[in-house]
Coordinates of C-alpha atoms in Angstrom, one line a residue:
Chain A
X1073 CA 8.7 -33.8 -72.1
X1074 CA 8.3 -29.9 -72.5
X1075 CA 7.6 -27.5 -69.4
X1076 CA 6.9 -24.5 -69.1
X1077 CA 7.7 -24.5 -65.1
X1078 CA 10.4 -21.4 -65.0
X1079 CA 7.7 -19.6 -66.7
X1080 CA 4.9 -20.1 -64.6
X1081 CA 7.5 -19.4 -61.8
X1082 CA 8.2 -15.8 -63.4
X1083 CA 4.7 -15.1 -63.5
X1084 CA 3.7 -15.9 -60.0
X1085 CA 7.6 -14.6 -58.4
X1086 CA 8.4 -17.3 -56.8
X1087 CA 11.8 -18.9 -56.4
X1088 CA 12.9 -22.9 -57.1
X1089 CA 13.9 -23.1 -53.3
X1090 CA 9.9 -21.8 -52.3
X1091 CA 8.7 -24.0 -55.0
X1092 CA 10.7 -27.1 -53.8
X1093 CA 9.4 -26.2 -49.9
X1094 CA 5.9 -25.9 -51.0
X1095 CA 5.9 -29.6 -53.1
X1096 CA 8.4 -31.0 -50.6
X1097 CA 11.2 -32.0 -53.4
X1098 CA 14.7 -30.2 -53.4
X1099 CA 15.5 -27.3 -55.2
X1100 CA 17.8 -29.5 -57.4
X1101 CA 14.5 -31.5 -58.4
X1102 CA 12.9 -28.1 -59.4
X1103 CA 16.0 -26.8 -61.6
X1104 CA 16.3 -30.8 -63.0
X1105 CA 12.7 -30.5 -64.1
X1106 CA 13.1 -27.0 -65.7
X1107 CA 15.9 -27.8 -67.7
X1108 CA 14.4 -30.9 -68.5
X1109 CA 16.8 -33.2 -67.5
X1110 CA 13.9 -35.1 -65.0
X1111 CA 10.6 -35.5 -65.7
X1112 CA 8.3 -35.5 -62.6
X1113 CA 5.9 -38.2 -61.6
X1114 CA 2.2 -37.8 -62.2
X1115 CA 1.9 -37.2 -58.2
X1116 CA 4.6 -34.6 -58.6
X1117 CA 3.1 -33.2 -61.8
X1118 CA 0.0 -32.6 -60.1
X1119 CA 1.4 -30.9 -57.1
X1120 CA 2.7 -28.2 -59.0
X1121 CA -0.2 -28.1 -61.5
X1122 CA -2.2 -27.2 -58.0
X1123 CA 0.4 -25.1 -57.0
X1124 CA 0.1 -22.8 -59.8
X1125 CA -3.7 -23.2 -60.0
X1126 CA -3.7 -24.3 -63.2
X1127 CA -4.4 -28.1 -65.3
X1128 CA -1.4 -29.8 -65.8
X1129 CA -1.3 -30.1 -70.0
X1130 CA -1.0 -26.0 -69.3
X1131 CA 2.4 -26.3 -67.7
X1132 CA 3.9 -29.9 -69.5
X1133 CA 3.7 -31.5 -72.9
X1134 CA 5.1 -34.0 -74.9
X1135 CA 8.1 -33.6 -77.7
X1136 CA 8.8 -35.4 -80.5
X1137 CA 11.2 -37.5 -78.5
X1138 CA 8.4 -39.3 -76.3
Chain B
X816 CA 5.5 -41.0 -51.9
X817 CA 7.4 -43.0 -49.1
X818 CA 10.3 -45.8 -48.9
X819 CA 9.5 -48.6 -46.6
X820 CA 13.0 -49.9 -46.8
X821 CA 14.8 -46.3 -45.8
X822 CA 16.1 -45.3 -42.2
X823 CA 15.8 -41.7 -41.3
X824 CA 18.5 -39.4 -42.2
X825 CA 20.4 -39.4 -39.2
X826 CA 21.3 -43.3 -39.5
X827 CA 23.7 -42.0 -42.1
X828 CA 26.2 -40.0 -39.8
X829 CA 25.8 -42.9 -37.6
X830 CA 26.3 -45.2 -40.1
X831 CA 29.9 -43.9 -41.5
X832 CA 30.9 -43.8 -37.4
X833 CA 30.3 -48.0 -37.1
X834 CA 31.4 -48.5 -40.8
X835 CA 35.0 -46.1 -40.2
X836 CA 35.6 -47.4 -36.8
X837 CA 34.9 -51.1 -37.4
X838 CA 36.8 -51.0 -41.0
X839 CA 39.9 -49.5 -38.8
X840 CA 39.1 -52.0 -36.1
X841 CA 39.6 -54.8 -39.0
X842 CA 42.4 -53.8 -40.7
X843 CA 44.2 -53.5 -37.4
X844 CA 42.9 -57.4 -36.4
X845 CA 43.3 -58.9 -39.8
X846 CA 46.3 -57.0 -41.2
X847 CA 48.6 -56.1 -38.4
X848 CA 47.3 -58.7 -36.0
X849 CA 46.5 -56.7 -33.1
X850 CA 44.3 -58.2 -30.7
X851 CA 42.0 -55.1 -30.3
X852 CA 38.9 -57.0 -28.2
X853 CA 40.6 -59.5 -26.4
X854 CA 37.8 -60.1 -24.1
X855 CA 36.2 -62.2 -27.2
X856 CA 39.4 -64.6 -27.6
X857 CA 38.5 -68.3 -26.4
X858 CA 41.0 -71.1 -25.8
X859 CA 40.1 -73.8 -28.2
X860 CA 40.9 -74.3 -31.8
X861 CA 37.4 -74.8 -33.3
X862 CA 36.3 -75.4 -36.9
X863 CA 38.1 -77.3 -38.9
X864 CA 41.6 -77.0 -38.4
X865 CA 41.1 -73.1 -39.4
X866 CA 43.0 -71.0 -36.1
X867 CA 40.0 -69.0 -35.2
X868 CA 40.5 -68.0 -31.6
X869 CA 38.3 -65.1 -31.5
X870 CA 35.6 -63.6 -32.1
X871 CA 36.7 -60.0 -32.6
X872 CA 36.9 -60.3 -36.8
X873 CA 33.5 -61.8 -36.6
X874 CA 32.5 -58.8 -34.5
X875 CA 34.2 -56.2 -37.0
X876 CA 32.7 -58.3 -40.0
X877 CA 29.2 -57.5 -38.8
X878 CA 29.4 -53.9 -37.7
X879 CA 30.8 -52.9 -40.7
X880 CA 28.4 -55.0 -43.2
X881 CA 25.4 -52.9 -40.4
X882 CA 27.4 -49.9 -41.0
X883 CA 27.5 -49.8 -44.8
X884 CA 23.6 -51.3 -44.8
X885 CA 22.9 -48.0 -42.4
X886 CA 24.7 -45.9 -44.6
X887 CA 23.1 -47.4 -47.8
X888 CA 19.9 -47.1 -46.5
X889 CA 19.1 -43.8 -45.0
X890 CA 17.3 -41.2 -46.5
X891 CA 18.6 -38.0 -47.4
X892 CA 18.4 -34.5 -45.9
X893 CA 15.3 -34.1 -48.3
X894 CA 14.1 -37.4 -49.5
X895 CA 12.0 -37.1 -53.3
X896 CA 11.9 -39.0 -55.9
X897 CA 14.6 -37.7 -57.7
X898 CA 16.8 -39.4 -54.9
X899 CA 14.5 -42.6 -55.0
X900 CA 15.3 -42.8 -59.0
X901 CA 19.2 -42.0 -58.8
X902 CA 19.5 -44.3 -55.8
X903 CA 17.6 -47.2 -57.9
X904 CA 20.3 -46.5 -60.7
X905 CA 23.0 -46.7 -58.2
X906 CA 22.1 -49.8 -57.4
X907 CA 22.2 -51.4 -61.0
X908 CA 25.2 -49.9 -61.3
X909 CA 26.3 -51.4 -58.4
X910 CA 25.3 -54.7 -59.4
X911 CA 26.5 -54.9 -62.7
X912 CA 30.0 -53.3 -61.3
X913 CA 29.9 -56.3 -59.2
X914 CA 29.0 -59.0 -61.2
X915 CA 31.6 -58.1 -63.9
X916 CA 34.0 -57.4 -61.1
X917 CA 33.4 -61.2 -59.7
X918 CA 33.3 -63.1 -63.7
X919 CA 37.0 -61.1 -64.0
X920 CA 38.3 -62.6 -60.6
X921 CA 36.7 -65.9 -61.2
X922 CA 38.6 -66.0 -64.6
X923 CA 41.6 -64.9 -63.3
X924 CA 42.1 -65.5 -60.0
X925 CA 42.9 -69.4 -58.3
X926 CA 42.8 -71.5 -55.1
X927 CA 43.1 -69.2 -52.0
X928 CA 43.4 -66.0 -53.1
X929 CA 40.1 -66.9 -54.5
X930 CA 39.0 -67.4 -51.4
X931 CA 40.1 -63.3 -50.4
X932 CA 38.4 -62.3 -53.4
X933 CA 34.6 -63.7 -52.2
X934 CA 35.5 -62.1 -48.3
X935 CA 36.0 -58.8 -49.9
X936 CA 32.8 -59.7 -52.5
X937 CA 30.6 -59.1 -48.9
X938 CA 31.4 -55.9 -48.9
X939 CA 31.8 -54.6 -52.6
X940 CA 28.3 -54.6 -53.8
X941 CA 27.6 -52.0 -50.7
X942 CA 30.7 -50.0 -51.4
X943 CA 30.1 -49.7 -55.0
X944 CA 26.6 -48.2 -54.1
X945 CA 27.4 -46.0 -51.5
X946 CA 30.2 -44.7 -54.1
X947 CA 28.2 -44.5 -57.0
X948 CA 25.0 -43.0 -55.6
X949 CA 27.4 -40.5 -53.3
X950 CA 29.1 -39.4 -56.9
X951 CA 25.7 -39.0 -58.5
X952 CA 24.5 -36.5 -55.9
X953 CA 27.4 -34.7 -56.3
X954 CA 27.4 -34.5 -60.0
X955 CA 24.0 -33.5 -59.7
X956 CA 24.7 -30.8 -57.1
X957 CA 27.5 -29.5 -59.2
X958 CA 25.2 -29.2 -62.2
X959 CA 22.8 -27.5 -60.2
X960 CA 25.4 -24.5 -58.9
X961 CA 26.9 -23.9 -62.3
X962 CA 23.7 -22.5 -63.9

């Protein structure tokens, strides 16, 4: 699965350790998400989704892997 | 989402205390054959014909089997389910470990020293865990700080 989390967080200037607070995950969760090495639950996908006021399709996809 | 079966985080510094202190405690009974409780000795040779005058391995047994449980079972610092997922994988590692661990020893290992093989089976499966889900985090961790 494709994000495009660190993105989103250079937009809105925030950092992974003020992400992770906000969602309640660790800030090793965050950078394991953005490099795509852990993909989030649909709960999890959803907080951040909210979190950057935006759906979640807008922020992850699918690649030809899944 | 929450983990009914997890202890809060501080259980784990507790945990290592009773684990470290009754796995010295052991070793110093069962090895060395000091008599570190002696207030749980009794007269009578009981069971079998099996010289068990005291309690205090018992004792040692069980604190450190509650000690590895507390340790295997607390939360971390921040609990998410990251954690929840690598500690799940621990634990089929730890398994599997085990189990191939245990078809080796039953192939290769006879009578009585058999018999040390399944004492120290009640402790491996909790060991392995605590190893591999301690290593995982670290990896992780280590990952994490190199980008």
């Amino acid at each position: 699965m494709r994000n495009t989390l660190r993105v989103e967080r250079a937009i809105k200037n925030v950092t992974q350790a003020e992400l992770a607070e906000k969602i309640q995950v660790s800030r090793q969760t965050i950078n394991a998400i953005e490099s795509a090495k852990y993909v989030p639950s649909t709960v999890l996908a959803l907080k951040i989704a909210a979190f950057f006021e935006k759906k979640v399709e807008d922020i992850f996809s699918l690649d030809e892997t899944d | 989402m929450t983990n009914p079966f997890l202890l809060s985080h501080r259980f784990k510094q507790v945990g290592w205390y009773v684990a470290t202190a009754s796995f010295i405690g052991l070793g110093l009974q069962v090895f060395l054959g000091f008599d570190i409780l002696p207030f749980l000795k009794f007269g009578k040779k009981v069971w079998l014909d099996m010289t068990n005058d005291t309690f205090s391995d018992e004792v040692f047994c069980i604190l450190l089997l509650v000690g590895l449980l507390m340790i295997a079972f607390s939360a971390e610092k921040v609990e998410d389910e990251r954690i929840q997922r690598i500690r799940l994988g621990a634990f089929q590692w730890a398994v599997l470990t085990n189990s191939v661990i245990l078809l080796l020893s039953i192939i290769l290992i006879y009578d009585f020293n058999f018999l040390l093989v399944m004492e120290y089976n009640i402790f491996t499966t909790l060991v392995l865990l605590i190893a591999r889900f301690h290593y995982l985090i670290w990896r992780d961790n280590k990952i994490t700080l190199d980008l």
